């Protein structure tokens, strides 16, 4: 009975988080229509045209990390008034959507250094900062929901079974840590 309950809970949690996770497009995956034309314009050095095409593609799919990354590259190459700042903002959006993409990470760090900033804030331990940003926002939200449901489940067992309270304390604290 306990295994069936755990399997049912796991299936419920996965189904509850699936719609949010499915909206995320990892950088470099798939190829939306029109991307080839924008890429050709970028490779030819026609950055204003590439930028316009990438912006049109982003209107259709604002959650595509690769499109934000490519748009930021075009902004960076184009230069112009505010181009570097807009490129940093574009890289940041791309990094929020695809935090494990090393190209996005490198270009964001490079662009930030060009404006005298750093990707990792001073005083922040680099491994902690990067570990937190290794997960995307939907993944962090999913972990929070898992922690919430684990807290409810373990809290219920903690309240109902006095004999299991001591064994449940560390698990309940870990679930609370995920939730908070």
PDB file of C-alpha atoms in Angstrom:
ATOM      1  CA  UNK A   1       0.000   0.000   0.000  1.00  0.00           C
ATOM      2  CA  UNK A   2       2.830   2.434   0.848  1.00  0.00           C
ATOM      3  CA  UNK A   3       4.532   1.884  -2.530  1.00  0.00           C
ATOM      4  CA  UNK A   4       1.264   2.530  -4.336  1.00  0.00           C
ATOM      5  CA  UNK A   5       0.766   5.759  -2.394  1.00  0.00           C
ATOM      6  CA  UNK A   6       4.297   6.945  -3.192  1.00  0.00           C
ATOM      7  CA  UNK A   7       3.850   6.095  -6.894  1.00  0.00           C
ATOM      8  CA  UNK A   8       0.510   7.907  -6.993  1.00  0.00           C
ATOM      9  CA  UNK A   9       2.008  10.971  -5.313  1.00  0.00           C
ATOM     10  CA  UNK A  10       4.985  10.987  -7.702  1.00  0.00           C
ATOM     11  CA  UNK A  11       2.681  10.721 -10.733  1.00  0.00           C
ATOM     12  CA  UNK A  12       0.539  13.572  -9.422  1.00  0.00           C
ATOM     13  CA  UNK A  13       3.550  15.814  -8.833  1.00  0.00           C
ATOM     14  CA  UNK A  14       4.962  15.099 -12.288  1.00  0.00           C
ATOM     15  CA  UNK A  15       1.604  15.754 -13.947  1.00  0.00           C
ATOM     16  CA  UNK A  16       1.125  18.989 -12.004  1.00  0.00           C
ATOM     17  CA  UNK A  17       4.495  20.367 -13.105  1.00  0.00           C
ATOM     18  CA  UNK A  18       4.416  19.150 -16.723  1.00  0.00           C
ATOM     19  CA  UNK A  19       2.573  22.117 -18.287  1.00  0.00           C
ATOM     20  CA  UNK A  20       5.085  24.621 -16.890  1.00  0.00           C
ATOM     21  CA  UNK A  21       8.103  22.533 -17.869  1.00  0.00           C
ATOM     22  CA  UNK A  22       6.857  21.923 -21.396  1.00  0.00           C
ATOM     23  CA  UNK A  23       6.806  25.654 -22.161  1.00  0.00           C
ATOM     24  CA  UNK A  24      10.566  25.929 -21.777  1.00  0.00           C
ATOM     25  CA  UNK A  25      12.671  25.564 -24.888  1.00  0.00           C
ATOM     26  CA  UNK A  26      16.351  24.841 -24.225  1.00  0.00           C
ATOM     27  CA  UNK A  27      18.838  26.943 -26.126  1.00  0.00           C
ATOM     28  CA  UNK A  28      19.744  25.477 -29.480  1.00  0.00           C
ATOM     29  CA  UNK A  29      16.903  22.955 -29.684  1.00  0.00           C
ATOM     30  CA  UNK A  30      14.409  22.894 -32.485  1.00  0.00           C
ATOM     31  CA  UNK A  31      14.330  25.367 -35.327  1.00  0.00           C
ATOM     32  CA  UNK A  32      11.377  27.763 -35.515  1.00  0.00           C
ATOM     33  CA  UNK A  33      10.338  28.883 -38.998  1.00  0.00           C
ATOM     34  CA  UNK A  34      12.277  31.979 -40.012  1.00  0.00           C
ATOM     35  CA  UNK A  35      15.352  31.252 -37.924  1.00  0.00           C
ATOM     36  CA  UNK A  36      17.384  30.343 -41.002  1.00  0.00           C
ATOM     37  CA  UNK A  37      16.698  33.718 -42.612  1.00  0.00           C
ATOM     38  CA  UNK A  38      17.649  35.569 -39.426  1.00  0.00           C
ATOM     39  CA  UNK A  39      20.810  33.491 -39.092  1.00  0.00           C
ATOM     40  CA  UNK A  40      21.774  34.206 -42.716  1.00  0.00           C
ATOM     41  CA  UNK A  41      21.338  37.943 -42.129  1.00  0.00           C
ATOM     42  CA  UNK A  42      23.477  37.693 -38.977  1.00  0.00           C
ATOM     43  CA  UNK A  43      26.249  35.762 -40.743  1.00  0.00           C
ATOM     44  CA  UNK A  44      26.189  38.287 -43.615  1.00  0.00           C
ATOM     45  CA  UNK A  45      26.752  41.110 -41.125  1.00  0.00           C
ATOM     46  CA  UNK A  46      23.290  42.642 -41.640  1.00  0.00           C
ATOM     47  CA  UNK A  47      22.709  43.012 -37.899  1.00  0.00           C
ATOM     48  CA  UNK A  48      19.739  45.434 -38.034  1.00  0.00           C
ATOM     49  CA  UNK A  49      17.830  43.021 -40.299  1.00  0.00           C
ATOM     50  CA  UNK A  50      18.813  40.011 -38.173  1.00  0.00           C
ATOM     51  CA  UNK A  51      17.703  41.899 -35.076  1.00  0.00           C
ATOM     52  CA  UNK A  52      14.314  42.690 -36.608  1.00  0.00           C
ATOM     53  CA  UNK A  53      13.845  39.065 -37.644  1.00  0.00           C
ATOM     54  CA  UNK A  54      14.821  37.730 -34.207  1.00  0.00           C
ATOM     55  CA  UNK A  55      12.436  40.183 -32.557  1.00  0.00           C
ATOM     56  CA  UNK A  56       9.639  38.971 -34.822  1.00  0.00           C
ATOM     57  CA  UNK A  57      10.421  35.383 -33.875  1.00  0.00           C
ATOM     58  CA  UNK A  58      10.455  36.317 -30.171  1.00  0.00           C
ATOM     59  CA  UNK A  59       6.948  37.748 -30.483  1.00  0.00           C
ATOM     60  CA  UNK A  60       5.774  34.262 -31.421  1.00  0.00           C
ATOM     61  CA  UNK A  61       7.885  32.416 -28.852  1.00  0.00           C
ATOM     62  CA  UNK A  62       9.101  34.654 -25.993  1.00  0.00           C
ATOM     63  CA  UNK A  63      10.287  31.660 -23.939  1.00  0.00           C
ATOM     64  CA  UNK A  64      12.940  30.448 -26.383  1.00  0.00           C
ATOM     65  CA  UNK A  65      16.397  30.921 -24.854  1.00  0.00           C
ATOM     66  CA  UNK A  66      18.132  30.476 -28.219  1.00  0.00           C
ATOM     67  CA  UNK A  67      16.167  33.342 -29.771  1.00  0.00           C
ATOM     68  CA  UNK A  68      16.988  35.667 -26.863  1.00  0.00           C
ATOM     69  CA  UNK A  69      20.638  34.640 -27.170  1.00  0.00           C
ATOM     70  CA  UNK A  70      20.737  35.249 -30.932  1.00  0.00           C
ATOM     71  CA  UNK A  71      18.957  38.600 -30.556  1.00  0.00           C
ATOM     72  CA  UNK A  72      21.485  39.631 -27.903  1.00  0.00           C
ATOM     73  CA  UNK A  73      24.347  38.612 -30.212  1.00  0.00           C
ATOM     74  CA  UNK A  74      22.900  40.808 -32.964  1.00  0.00           C
ATOM     75  CA  UNK A  75      22.520  43.715 -30.517  1.00  0.00           C
ATOM     76  CA  UNK A  76      26.091  43.248 -29.311  1.00  0.00           C
ATOM     77  CA  UNK A  77      27.506  43.168 -32.844  1.00  0.00           C
ATOM     78  CA  UNK A  78      25.354  46.065 -34.033  1.00  0.00           C
ATOM     79  CA  UNK A  79      26.553  48.317 -31.235  1.00  0.00           C
ATOM     80  CA  UNK A  80      24.699  51.575 -31.523  1.00  0.00           C
ATOM     81  CA  UNK A  81      23.160  53.621 -28.750  1.00  0.00           C
ATOM     82  CA  UNK A  82      22.278  51.382 -25.826  1.00  0.00           C
ATOM     83  CA  UNK A  83      23.173  48.267 -27.794  1.00  0.00           C
ATOM     84  CA  UNK A  84      25.512  46.851 -25.176  1.00  0.00           C
ATOM     85  CA  UNK A  85      23.014  47.351 -22.349  1.00  0.00           C
ATOM     86  CA  UNK A  86      20.219  45.821 -24.400  1.00  0.00           C
ATOM     87  CA  UNK A  87      22.534  42.924 -25.300  1.00  0.00           C
ATOM     88  CA  UNK A  88      23.265  42.302 -21.605  1.00  0.00           C
ATOM     89  CA  UNK A  89      19.518  42.299 -20.896  1.00  0.00           C
ATOM     90  CA  UNK A  90      18.982  39.834 -23.745  1.00  0.00           C
ATOM     91  CA  UNK A  91      21.739  37.530 -22.522  1.00  0.00           C
ATOM     92  CA  UNK A  92      20.260  37.717 -19.032  1.00  0.00           C
ATOM     93  CA  UNK A  93      16.815  36.674 -20.322  1.00  0.00           C
ATOM     94  CA  UNK A  94      18.404  33.846 -22.280  1.00  0.00           C
ATOM     95  CA  UNK A  95      20.345  32.713 -19.208  1.00  0.00           C
ATOM     96  CA  UNK A  96      17.183  32.718 -17.087  1.00  0.00           C
ATOM     97  CA  UNK A  97      15.543  30.422 -19.629  1.00  0.00           C
ATOM     98  CA  UNK A  98      18.585  28.213 -20.316  1.00  0.00           C
ATOM     99  CA  UNK A  99      20.925  28.479 -17.331  1.00  0.00           C
ATOM    100  CA  UNK A 100      23.048  25.456 -18.258  1.00  0.00           C
ATOM    101  CA  UNK A 101      23.934  26.719 -21.747  1.00  0.00           C
ATOM    102  CA  UNK A 102      27.658  27.501 -21.656  1.00  0.00           C
ATOM    103  CA  UNK A 103      27.508  29.842 -24.680  1.00  0.00           C
ATOM    104  CA  UNK A 104      24.883  32.007 -23.007  1.00  0.00           C
ATOM    105  CA  UNK A 105      26.868  31.998 -19.767  1.00  0.00           C
ATOM    106  CA  UNK A 106      30.101  32.976 -21.523  1.00  0.00           C
ATOM    107  CA  UNK A 107      28.559  35.781 -23.607  1.00  0.00           C
ATOM    108  CA  UNK A 108      26.671  37.192 -20.612  1.00  0.00           C
ATOM    109  CA  UNK A 109      29.855  37.235 -18.564  1.00  0.00           C
ATOM    110  CA  UNK A 110      31.813  38.805 -21.459  1.00  0.00           C
ATOM    111  CA  UNK A 111      29.201  41.529 -22.056  1.00  0.00           C
ATOM    112  CA  UNK A 112      28.991  42.301 -18.339  1.00  0.00           C
ATOM    113  CA  UNK A 113      32.775  42.677 -18.184  1.00  0.00           C
ATOM    114  CA  UNK A 114      32.591  45.139 -21.076  1.00  0.00           C
ATOM    115  CA  UNK A 115      30.395  47.403 -18.935  1.00  0.00           C
ATOM    116  CA  UNK A 116      32.559  46.925 -15.838  1.00  0.00           C
ATOM    117  CA  UNK A 117      30.339  44.418 -14.042  1.00  0.00           C
ATOM    118  CA  UNK A 118      30.694  40.774 -13.119  1.00  0.00           C
ATOM    119  CA  UNK A 119      28.297  37.867 -13.463  1.00  0.00           C
ATOM    120  CA  UNK A 120      29.007  36.762  -9.906  1.00  0.00           C
ATOM    121  CA  UNK A 121      28.415  39.596  -7.418  1.00  0.00           C
ATOM    122  CA  UNK A 122      31.378  40.517  -5.257  1.00  0.00           C
ATOM    123  CA  UNK A 123      31.265  38.759  -1.916  1.00  0.00           C
ATOM    124  CA  UNK A 124      29.102  35.917  -3.202  1.00  0.00           C
ATOM    125  CA  UNK A 125      30.767  32.500  -3.219  1.00  0.00           C
ATOM    126  CA  UNK A 126      30.978  31.521  -6.883  1.00  0.00           C
ATOM    127  CA  UNK A 127      29.935  27.856  -6.410  1.00  0.00           C
ATOM    128  CA  UNK A 128      26.828  28.833  -4.420  1.00  0.00           C
ATOM    129  CA  UNK A 129      25.822  31.534  -6.894  1.00  0.00           C
ATOM    130  CA  UNK A 130      26.311  29.267  -9.896  1.00  0.00           C
ATOM    131  CA  UNK A 131      24.566  26.319  -8.216  1.00  0.00           C
ATOM    132  CA  UNK A 132      21.502  28.452  -7.574  1.00  0.00           C
ATOM    133  CA  UNK A 133      21.478  29.739 -11.135  1.00  0.00           C
ATOM    134  CA  UNK A 134      22.045  26.270 -12.583  1.00  0.00           C
ATOM    135  CA  UNK A 135      18.288  25.704 -12.458  1.00  0.00           C
ATOM    136  CA  UNK A 136      15.778  27.694 -14.493  1.00  0.00           C
ATOM    137  CA  UNK A 137      12.840  29.471 -12.893  1.00  0.00           C
ATOM    138  CA  UNK A 138      10.321  26.731 -13.804  1.00  0.00           C
ATOM    139  CA  UNK A 139      12.676  24.116 -12.346  1.00  0.00           C
ATOM    140  CA  UNK A 140      13.060  26.111  -9.125  1.00  0.00           C
ATOM    141  CA  UNK A 141       9.284  26.500  -8.957  1.00  0.00           C
ATOM    142  CA  UNK A 142       8.893  22.753  -9.479  1.00  0.00           C
ATOM    143  CA  UNK A 143      11.289  22.054  -6.608  1.00  0.00           C
ATOM    144  CA  UNK A 144       9.318  24.417  -4.420  1.00  0.00           C
ATOM    145  CA  UNK A 145       6.097  22.564  -5.222  1.00  0.00           C
ATOM    146  CA  UNK A 146       7.738  19.211  -4.511  1.00  0.00           C
ATOM    147  CA  UNK A 147       8.854  20.579  -1.147  1.00  0.00           C
ATOM    148  CA  UNK A 148       5.357  21.867  -0.431  1.00  0.00           C
ATOM    149  CA  UNK A 149       3.706  18.528  -1.155  1.00  0.00           C
ATOM    150  CA  UNK A 150       6.372  16.611   0.751  1.00  0.00           C
ATOM    151  CA  UNK A 151       5.816  18.899   3.737  1.00  0.00           C
ATOM    152  CA  UNK A 152       2.079  18.215   3.587  1.00  0.00           C
ATOM    153  CA  UNK A 153       2.541  14.473   3.235  1.00  0.00           C
ATOM    154  CA  UNK A 154       5.277  14.093   5.844  1.00  0.00           C
ATOM    155  CA  UNK A 155       3.543  16.538   8.178  1.00  0.00           C
ATOM    156  CA  UNK A 156       0.382  14.455   7.981  1.00  0.00           C
ATOM    157  CA  UNK A 157       2.277  11.251   8.768  1.00  0.00           C
ATOM    158  CA  UNK A 158       4.120  13.074  11.577  1.00  0.00           C
ATOM    159  CA  UNK A 159       0.798  14.127  13.106  1.00  0.00           C
ATOM    160  CA  UNK A 160      -0.903  10.750  12.691  1.00  0.00           C
ATOM    161  CA  UNK A 161       1.882   8.353  13.713  1.00  0.00           C
ATOM    162  CA  UNK A 162       3.533   9.232  16.992  1.00  0.00           C
ATOM    163  CA  UNK A 163       5.985   6.324  16.714  1.00  0.00           C
ATOM    164  CA  UNK A 164       7.437   7.598  13.424  1.00  0.00           C
ATOM    165  CA  UNK A 165       8.017  11.190  14.520  1.00  0.00           C
ATOM    166  CA  UNK A 166      11.686  10.856  15.386  1.00  0.00           C
ATOM    167  CA  UNK A 167      12.508   9.148  12.094  1.00  0.00           C
ATOM    168  CA  UNK A 168      10.529  11.735  10.093  1.00  0.00           C
ATOM    169  CA  UNK A 169      12.143  14.854  11.562  1.00  0.00           C
ATOM    170  CA  UNK A 170      15.150  15.033   9.191  1.00  0.00           C
ATOM    171  CA  UNK A 171      12.985  14.282   6.160  1.00  0.00           C
ATOM    172  CA  UNK A 172      10.446  16.876   7.188  1.00  0.00           C
ATOM    173  CA  UNK A 173      13.196  19.467   7.640  1.00  0.00           C
ATOM    174  CA  UNK A 174      14.640  18.633   4.208  1.00  0.00           C
ATOM    175  CA  UNK A 175      11.194  18.991   2.606  1.00  0.00           C
ATOM    176  CA  UNK A 176      10.737  22.285   4.416  1.00  0.00           C
ATOM    177  CA  UNK A 177      14.086  23.417   3.017  1.00  0.00           C
ATOM    178  CA  UNK A 178      12.888  22.639  -0.528  1.00  0.00           C
ATOM    179  CA  UNK A 179       9.643  24.459   0.045  1.00  0.00           C
ATOM    180  CA  UNK A 180      11.127  27.588   1.522  1.00  0.00           C
TER     181      UNK A 180
END
